[in-house]
Coordinates of C-alpha atoms in Angstrom, one line a residue:
M305 CA -64.6 5.8 -2.2
G306 CA -64.3 2.2 -1.0
Y307 CA -64.5 2.0 2.8
F308 CA -63.2 -1.6 3.5
D309 CA -62.6 -1.5 7.2
A310 CA -65.9 -2.4 8.7
A311 CA -64.2 -4.8 11.2
S312 CA -62.7 -1.7 12.9
S313 CA -65.9 0.3 12.8
A314 CA -68.9 -0.1 10.5
P315 CA -70.6 2.9 9.0
L316 CA -73.5 4.2 11.0
H317 CA -76.7 2.4 9.9
P318 CA -79.5 4.6 8.7
V319 CA -81.8 3.1 11.3
A320 CA -79.2 4.0 14.0
R321 CA -79.1 7.6 12.9
Q322 CA -82.9 7.9 12.9
A323 CA -83.2 6.3 16.4
L324 CA -80.3 8.4 17.7
L325 CA -81.9 11.7 16.6
A326 CA -85.3 10.7 17.9
S327 CA -84.0 9.6 21.3
L328 CA -82.1 12.8 21.7
D329 CA -85.5 14.5 21.9
E330 CA -87.3 11.8 24.0
G331 CA -84.6 10.1 26.1
W332 CA -82.6 12.9 27.7
A333 CA -84.0 12.5 31.2
D334 CA -82.8 10.3 34.0
P335 CA -84.5 6.8 33.6
A336 CA -84.2 6.2 37.3
R337 CA -86.6 9.1 38.1
L338 CA -90.3 8.7 38.6
Y339 CA -91.6 11.8 37.0
R340 CA -93.0 11.9 33.4
E341 CA -89.7 12.5 31.6
G342 CA -87.9 9.9 33.6
R343 CA -90.6 7.3 33.0
R344 CA -90.4 8.0 29.2
A345 CA -86.6 7.5 29.3
R346 CA -87.1 4.3 31.3
M347 CA -89.5 3.0 28.7
L348 CA -86.9 3.6 26.0
L349 CA -84.2 1.9 28.0
D350 CA -86.3 -1.1 28.7
A351 CA -87.4 -1.4 25.1
A352 CA -83.8 -1.2 23.9
R353 CA -82.8 -3.9 26.5
E354 CA -85.6 -6.2 25.3
A355 CA -84.6 -5.8 21.7
A356 CA -80.9 -6.4 22.3
A357 CA -81.6 -9.4 24.5
E358 CA -83.8 -10.9 21.8
A359 CA -81.0 -10.5 19.3
V360 CA -78.5 -12.1 21.7
G361 CA -80.8 -14.9 22.8
C362 CA -80.8 -14.1 26.5
R363 CA -83.1 -12.7 29.2
A364 CA -83.4 -9.0 29.4
D365 CA -82.3 -9.0 33.0
E366 CA -79.1 -10.8 32.0
L367 CA -78.0 -7.9 29.7
V368 CA -76.5 -4.6 30.7
F369 CA -75.2 -1.7 28.6
T370 CA -71.6 -0.5 29.0
S371 CA -69.7 2.5 27.7
S372 CA -67.8 0.4 25.1
G373 CA -67.1 -3.2 24.0
T374 CA -63.7 -3.0 25.7
R375 CA -65.3 -1.9 28.9
A376 CA -67.7 -4.8 28.7
V377 CA -64.8 -7.2 28.2
H378 CA -62.9 -5.8 31.2
A379 CA -65.9 -5.7 33.4
G380 CA -67.0 -9.2 32.4
I381 CA -63.6 -10.8 33.0
A382 CA -63.0 -9.0 36.3
G383 CA -66.5 -9.8 37.6
A384 CA -66.4 -13.5 36.6
L385 CA -62.9 -13.9 38.2
G386 CA -64.1 -12.1 41.3
G387 CA -67.1 -14.3 41.6
R388 CA -65.0 -17.4 41.5
H389 CA -62.0 -16.3 43.5
R390 CA -62.5 -19.2 45.9
V391 CA -62.2 -21.7 43.1
G392 CA -58.9 -20.3 42.0
R393 CA -57.2 -17.6 39.9
H394 CA -56.5 -19.5 36.6
L395 CA -57.7 -17.9 33.4
I396 CA -57.7 -19.4 29.9
V397 CA -57.6 -17.3 26.7
S398 CA -56.8 -18.1 23.1
A399 CA -53.7 -16.6 21.6
V400 CA -55.8 -14.7 19.0
E401 CA -58.2 -12.9 21.3
H402 CA -58.8 -9.2 20.8
S403 CA -56.3 -7.0 22.6
S404 CA -58.9 -6.0 25.2
V405 CA -59.0 -9.6 26.4
L406 CA -55.3 -10.1 26.3
H407 CA -54.8 -6.8 28.2
A408 CA -57.2 -8.0 30.9
A409 CA -55.3 -11.3 31.1
D410 CA -52.0 -9.4 31.5
A411 CA -53.5 -7.4 34.3
H412 CA -54.8 -10.5 36.0
E413 CA -51.4 -12.2 35.7
A414 CA -49.6 -9.0 37.0
G415 CA -52.0 -9.2 40.0
G416 CA -50.9 -12.7 40.9
G417 CA -53.2 -14.8 38.8
S418 CA -52.2 -17.4 36.2
V419 CA -53.0 -17.4 32.5
T420 CA -52.9 -20.2 29.9
Q421 CA -52.9 -19.1 26.2
I422 CA -54.4 -21.6 23.8
E423 CA -52.5 -22.0 20.5
V424 CA -54.2 -22.0 17.2
D425 CA -53.5 -23.6 13.8
R426 CA -52.5 -21.8 10.6
Q427 CA -56.1 -21.0 10.0
G428 CA -56.4 -19.2 13.3
R429 CA -58.7 -21.8 14.9
V430 CA -58.6 -23.4 18.3
T431 CA -59.6 -27.0 19.1
P432 CA -62.0 -27.9 21.9
A433 CA -59.5 -30.5 23.0
S434 CA -56.9 -27.8 23.7
Y435 CA -59.4 -26.1 26.1
A436 CA -60.1 -29.4 27.7
D437 CA -56.4 -30.0 28.3
A438 CA -55.9 -26.5 29.8
L439 CA -58.7 -26.8 32.3
R440 CA -57.5 -27.2 35.9
P441 CA -59.2 -27.5 39.3
D442 CA -58.4 -23.8 39.9
T443 CA -59.6 -22.6 36.6
A444 CA -62.0 -19.7 37.3
L445 CA -62.8 -18.6 33.7
A446 CA -62.2 -19.3 30.1
C447 CA -62.5 -16.8 27.2
L448 CA -63.0 -17.4 23.5
Q449 CA -63.9 -15.0 20.7
S450 CA -66.8 -16.0 18.4
A451 CA -64.8 -15.0 15.3
N452 CA -61.4 -13.3 14.8
H453 CA -61.2 -9.6 14.1
E454 CA -58.2 -9.8 11.8
V455 CA -58.7 -12.9 9.6
G456 CA -62.4 -13.6 10.1
T457 CA -62.0 -17.3 11.3
E458 CA -65.0 -18.5 13.2
Q459 CA -64.2 -20.4 16.4
P460 CA -65.9 -23.6 17.7
V461 CA -67.7 -21.8 20.5
A462 CA -70.5 -24.3 21.1
E463 CA -68.0 -27.2 21.4
V464 CA -65.7 -25.3 23.7
A465 CA -68.6 -24.1 25.8
A466 CA -69.7 -27.7 26.3
V467 CA -66.2 -28.7 27.4
C468 CA -66.1 -25.8 29.9
R469 CA -69.7 -26.5 31.2
K470 CA -68.8 -30.1 31.8
S471 CA -66.0 -29.0 34.1
G472 CA -68.1 -26.3 35.7
V473 CA -66.1 -23.4 34.3
P474 CA -67.9 -20.4 32.8
L475 CA -67.0 -19.4 29.2
L476 CA -66.9 -15.7 28.2
V477 CA -67.4 -15.1 24.5
D478 CA -66.3 -11.9 22.8
A479 CA -68.9 -11.6 20.1
A480 CA -68.0 -8.2 18.8
Q481 CA -67.4 -9.2 15.2
S482 CA -70.1 -11.7 14.8
L483 CA -73.2 -10.5 16.7
G484 CA -74.5 -8.5 13.8
W485 CA -74.6 -11.6 11.7
G486 CA -76.5 -13.8 14.2
P487 CA -76.7 -15.1 17.7
V488 CA -73.8 -17.1 19.2
G489 CA -74.7 -20.7 19.7
G490 CA -73.7 -22.9 22.6
D491 CA -74.1 -23.0 26.3
W492 CA -71.8 -20.0 27.0
S493 CA -71.9 -18.1 30.3
L494 CA -70.9 -14.5 29.5
L495 CA -70.9 -12.5 26.3
T496 CA -69.7 -9.1 25.2
A497 CA -70.2 -7.0 22.1
S498 CA -69.7 -3.5 20.7
A499 CA -72.3 -1.5 18.9
H500 CA -70.1 0.3 16.4
K501 CA -69.1 -3.1 14.9
W502 CA -72.6 -3.7 13.5
G503 CA -73.4 -0.1 12.5
G504 CA -74.5 1.3 15.8
P505 CA -73.0 4.3 17.4
S506 CA -69.6 4.2 19.2
G507 CA -69.6 4.3 23.0
V508 CA -72.1 1.5 23.6
G509 CA -71.2 -2.1 24.6
L510 CA -73.1 -5.1 25.8
L511 CA -72.3 -7.4 28.7
V512 CA -74.5 -10.5 29.2
V513 CA -74.1 -12.6 32.4
R514 CA -76.3 -15.7 32.4
K515 CA -78.3 -16.5 35.5
G516 CA -76.5 -18.8 37.8
V517 CA -73.0 -17.4 36.9
R518 CA -71.2 -16.2 40.0
F519 CA -70.3 -12.6 39.3
V520 CA -68.9 -9.9 41.6
S521 CA -68.6 -6.4 40.1
Q522 CA -65.3 -4.8 40.7
G523 CA -64.7 -1.2 41.8
P524 CA -67.1 1.1 43.7
A525 CA -70.7 0.1 43.8
D526 CA -73.1 1.8 41.5
E527 CA -76.9 1.3 41.3
R528 CA -77.2 1.6 37.6
E529 CA -77.2 -1.4 35.1
S530 CA -77.5 -3.9 37.9
G531 CA -74.3 -2.6 39.4
R532 CA -72.3 -3.9 36.5
A533 CA -71.8 -0.8 34.5
A534 CA -71.2 2.4 36.5
G535 CA -72.4 5.8 35.3
F536 CA -75.3 7.5 33.7
E537 CA -76.6 5.5 30.7
N538 CA -76.0 6.8 27.2
L539 CA -79.6 6.4 26.4
P540 CA -79.6 7.9 22.9
G541 CA -76.7 5.7 22.0
I542 CA -78.3 2.6 23.6
V543 CA -81.5 3.1 21.7
A544 CA -79.7 3.5 18.4
A545 CA -77.5 0.5 19.1
A546 CA -80.5 -1.8 19.8
A547 CA -82.5 -0.4 16.8
S548 CA -79.5 -0.9 14.4
L549 CA -78.9 -4.4 15.8
R550 CA -82.4 -5.4 15.0
A551 CA -82.1 -3.8 11.5
V552 CA -78.9 -5.5 10.5
R553 CA -80.2 -8.8 11.7
A554 CA -83.1 -8.4 9.3
E555 CA -80.7 -7.9 6.5
A556 CA -78.0 -10.3 7.6
E557 CA -79.0 -13.6 5.9
Q558 CA -79.4 -12.1 2.4
E559 CA -76.4 -9.8 2.8
A560 CA -74.1 -12.6 4.1
V561 CA -74.6 -14.5 0.8
R562 CA -73.7 -11.5 -1.2
L563 CA -70.6 -10.5 0.8
R564 CA -69.4 -14.1 0.9
E565 CA -69.4 -14.1 -2.9
L566 CA -67.4 -10.8 -3.0
T567 CA -64.8 -11.9 -0.4
E568 CA -64.4 -15.2 -2.2
R569 CA -63.8 -13.2 -5.4
I570 CA -61.0 -11.4 -3.6
R571 CA -59.6 -14.7 -2.1
V572 CA -59.4 -16.3 -5.5
R573 CA -58.3 -13.4 -7.7
V574 CA -55.7 -11.7 -5.6
P575 CA -53.3 -14.6 -5.7
R576 CA -53.8 -14.9 -9.4
S577 CA -53.1 -11.2 -10.2
V578 CA -50.4 -10.5 -7.5
P579 CA -47.4 -12.9 -7.2
D580 CA -46.2 -14.1 -3.8
V581 CA -49.4 -13.6 -1.9
E582 CA -50.7 -15.7 1.0
V583 CA -54.4 -15.6 1.8
V584 CA -54.8 -16.3 5.5
G585 CA -57.7 -17.4 7.7
D586 CA -60.1 -20.3 7.4
P587 CA -61.4 -20.5 3.8
E588 CA -64.8 -21.8 4.9
R589 CA -65.6 -21.1 8.5
R590 CA -65.2 -17.4 8.4
L591 CA -67.3 -14.2 8.7
P592 CA -69.0 -13.1 5.5
G593 CA -67.2 -9.8 5.0
I594 CA -63.6 -10.4 6.0
V595 CA -60.7 -11.5 3.8
T596 CA -57.0 -11.1 4.7
F597 CA -53.9 -11.6 2.6
S598 CA -50.2 -10.9 3.0
C599 CA -47.8 -9.9 0.2
L600 CA -44.2 -10.9 0.2
Y601 CA -41.6 -8.1 -0.1
V602 CA -44.1 -5.4 0.7
D603 CA -44.2 -2.9 3.6
G604 CA -47.7 -3.0 4.9
E605 CA -47.9 0.6 5.9
T606 CA -46.7 1.8 2.6
L607 CA -49.2 -0.4 0.7
L608 CA -52.0 1.0 2.9
H609 CA -51.0 4.5 1.9
E610 CA -51.0 3.6 -1.8
L611 CA -54.4 2.1 -1.5
D612 CA -55.7 5.1 0.3
R613 CA -54.5 7.3 -2.5
E614 CA -56.6 5.1 -4.8
G615 CA -59.6 5.7 -2.6
F616 CA -59.7 2.5 -0.6
S617 CA -59.6 2.4 3.2
V618 CA -58.2 -0.9 4.4
S619 CA -56.4 -2.0 7.5
S620 CA -53.4 -4.1 8.2
G621 CA -52.1 -6.6 10.8
S622 CA -48.7 -6.0 9.4
S623 CA -45.5 -6.0 11.4
C624 CA -44.7 -2.6 9.9
T625 CA -47.3 -0.2 11.1
S626 CA -46.8 3.2 12.6
S627 CA -48.8 2.4 15.8
T628 CA -46.9 -0.7 17.1
L629 CA -43.9 -1.6 14.9
T630 CA -44.4 -5.2 16.1
P631 CA -46.0 -8.2 14.4
S632 CA -49.7 -8.7 14.7
H633 CA -50.2 -11.1 17.6
V634 CA -52.9 -12.9 15.6
L635 CA -50.7 -13.5 12.6
K636 CA -47.8 -14.4 14.9
A637 CA -49.9 -17.0 16.7
M638 CA -51.0 -18.4 13.3
G639 CA -47.4 -18.6 12.1
V640 CA -48.3 -16.9 8.8
L641 CA -46.7 -14.1 6.9
S642 CA -47.1 -10.7 8.5
E643 CA -45.4 -8.4 6.1
G644 CA -47.5 -6.6 3.5
N645 CA -50.7 -7.7 5.3
V646 CA -54.0 -6.3 4.1
R647 CA -57.4 -6.9 5.8
V648 CA -60.4 -6.2 3.7
S649 CA -63.6 -6.0 5.7
L650 CA -66.6 -5.1 3.7
P651 CA -69.5 -3.3 5.3
M652 CA -73.1 -4.3 4.5
G653 CA -74.2 -2.8 1.2
T654 CA -70.7 -2.7 -0.3
P655 CA -71.2 -2.2 -4.1
E656 CA -69.8 -4.9 -6.4
E657 CA -68.2 -2.2 -8.5
D658 CA -66.0 -1.1 -5.5
V659 CA -64.7 -4.6 -5.1
E660 CA -63.9 -4.9 -8.8
R661 CA -62.1 -1.5 -8.8
F662 CA -60.1 -2.7 -5.8
L663 CA -59.1 -5.8 -7.6
A664 CA -58.1 -3.7 -10.6
V665 CA -55.8 -1.3 -8.7
L666 CA -54.2 -3.7 -6.2
P667 CA -51.7 -5.3 -8.6
A668 CA -50.2 -2.0 -9.6
A669 CA -50.1 -0.7 -6.0
V670 CA -48.2 -3.8 -4.9
T671 CA -45.8 -3.6 -7.8
G672 CA -45.1 0.0 -7.1
V673 CA -44.3 -0.7 -3.4
R674 CA -42.1 -3.6 -4.4
E675 CA -40.2 -1.5 -6.8
K676 CA -39.6 1.1 -4.1
L677 CA -38.3 -1.5 -1.8
G678 CA -36.6 -3.7 -4.4
A679 CA -33.3 -1.8 -4.4
P680 CA -32.6 -1.0 -0.8
V681 CA -29.1 -0.1 0.5
P682 CA -27.4 -3.4 -0.3
A683 CA -27.0 -5.7 2.7
A684 CA -23.5 -6.9 3.3
T685 CA -23.0 -10.6 2.4
V686 CA -20.0 -12.6 3.5
Q687 CA -19.1 -16.2 3.4
Q688 CA -18.8 -17.8 6.8
D689 CA -17.7 -21.4 6.8
D690 CA -20.4 -23.1 4.7
A691 CA -23.0 -20.4 5.3
L692 CA -23.8 -17.2 3.5
V693 CA -24.3 -14.4 6.0
V694 CA -26.7 -11.5 5.2
D695 CA -26.3 -8.5 7.5
A696 CA -29.7 -6.8 7.6
L697 CA -29.2 -5.2 11.1
G698 CA -31.0 -1.9 11.4
K699 CA -33.4 -2.6 8.5
R700 CA -37.1 -3.2 9.1
C701 CA -39.0 -6.0 7.5
P702 CA -39.6 -6.7 4.7
I703 CA -36.0 -5.8 3.9
P704 CA -34.4 -8.8 5.7
V705 CA -36.7 -11.1 3.7
I706 CA -36.0 -9.3 0.4
E707 CA -32.3 -9.7 1.0
L708 CA -32.8 -13.4 1.8
A709 CA -34.7 -13.9 -1.4
K710 CA -31.9 -12.2 -3.4
V711 CA -29.1 -14.5 -2.2
I712 CA -30.8 -17.9 -1.6
G713 CA -29.9 -18.9 -5.1
D714 CA -26.3 -18.1 -4.5
V715 CA -25.8 -21.0 -2.2
P716 CA -25.8 -24.7 -3.3
V717 CA -28.7 -27.0 -2.5
G718 CA -28.1 -28.0 1.1
G719 CA -26.2 -24.8 1.8
T720 CA -27.5 -22.3 4.4
V721 CA -28.0 -18.5 4.7
R722 CA -27.8 -16.8 8.0
V723 CA -29.8 -13.6 8.1
L724 CA -28.8 -11.1 10.8
S725 CA -31.7 -9.0 11.9
D726 CA -32.7 -6.9 14.9
D727 CA -36.3 -6.5 13.7
E728 CA -38.7 -8.5 15.8
A729 CA -40.9 -9.1 12.7
A730 CA -38.2 -11.2 11.1
R731 CA -38.8 -13.9 13.7
L732 CA -42.2 -14.4 12.1
D733 CA -41.6 -13.4 8.5
I734 CA -38.5 -15.5 7.7
P735 CA -40.1 -18.8 8.7
A736 CA -43.3 -17.8 6.9
W737 CA -41.2 -17.0 3.8
C738 CA -39.6 -20.5 4.0
E739 CA -43.1 -22.1 4.2
M740 CA -44.2 -20.3 1.1
R741 CA -41.0 -20.8 -0.9
G742 CA -40.4 -24.5 0.1
Q743 CA -37.1 -23.8 1.8
E744 CA -36.1 -25.2 5.2
Y745 CA -36.1 -22.9 8.3
V746 CA -33.4 -24.3 10.5
G747 CA -33.9 -22.0 13.5
E748 CA -32.8 -18.9 15.3
E749 CA -29.4 -18.4 16.9
P750 CA -28.2 -15.6 19.2
A751 CA -26.1 -12.9 17.5
D752 CA -24.7 -9.5 18.4
H753 CA -27.3 -6.8 18.3
G754 CA -30.1 -9.1 17.2
A755 CA -30.6 -12.7 16.0
A756 CA -29.4 -14.9 13.2
Y757 CA -32.1 -16.7 11.3
V758 CA -30.8 -19.8 9.5
V759 CA -32.3 -21.0 6.3
R760 CA -31.2 -24.1 4.3
R761 CA -31.8 -24.1 0.6
V762 CA -33.9 -27.1 -0.4
S763 CA -34.5 -26.4 -4.1

């Protein structure tokens, strides 16, 4: 079996398992108590904090453990905004942040605050200049992930941190995807991470608040974890998280070289063996184990099921997933193809043979899905003035794109096709199709029960 979804959750590291079992016997007592069992639990907690702080590159008293990475993000953003409420209520985030950051931004905006989203390029990368331009006198906090969870693109954290520091604005870094590979550079102010991303147990997050950063914890006061993470500490989980972080760091340098070679193999060979594929994300500045590609004329959910039958567990940022039925916000912000999207994220220790087998079965899986979708209920096409109209109302992507591809050759060069669609994903996928196929995307027009996407034939 090929588990290729480590970016969602990495398999439990053997060191984490050992530490978890050992601490269940030794760390069950309340670390706040002064009797023998409490002192033993406190020693384990302190040792875990020291180990985690060393891996992050911060002081032990700057780091607290939370109940999850999401909880760390929410507490970090709320606390930093609360600490700087006199400065203002302006928050800056990138458009490709993890949903936990964007949800916190939505809640802040709903509560009367203001939010600026920083755009990214087609590689999913921000520029320090865009953060500099977004800073205002009332900016209380800026957020930027260290690396993207869907496409693996690494962000210029150190440069953005320098821009923010110059203006006196703290920068919160979501390091969930990258911390297992190494510390985050730059003069950042706050940092969050999640243990299950590097092979630790679920239910443990990290929140780091540098000394000197104004921070006011929100919600009822709690004496544990410096008042920044309420509730009894999950001590066995914390010990296992810190132990596994140290273990994966010891393996990271050598394993990064190996996984980069495997993901580069996927990046190069998939477009050669599968027609009409777009590999997305920065080709150089990316995490070692993540590679993402999108397949034209393929329903992402169906493709994932086909790969699952072949023994491969992958994920998708596709527009067509059962959980959201909307385009991935990351792919949408990048302006790349969202249909038929596959994210391969290799865990440490992935055998080369599994990657080779994946590359062997993928072409047939894509072909099979395309054959199933290649003959849908014919869309109605009518001539309207000088434009060919394709009625794809009521049909989910990739059907509108498939129908566009079928008829584009029926109009003369310079002629246009108007695709009628009520699927939100078409707003992203049709322009991306034009980019790949060298056709001109004219724009979107209002239409009954949806929108009309106008494409001009160039070649």
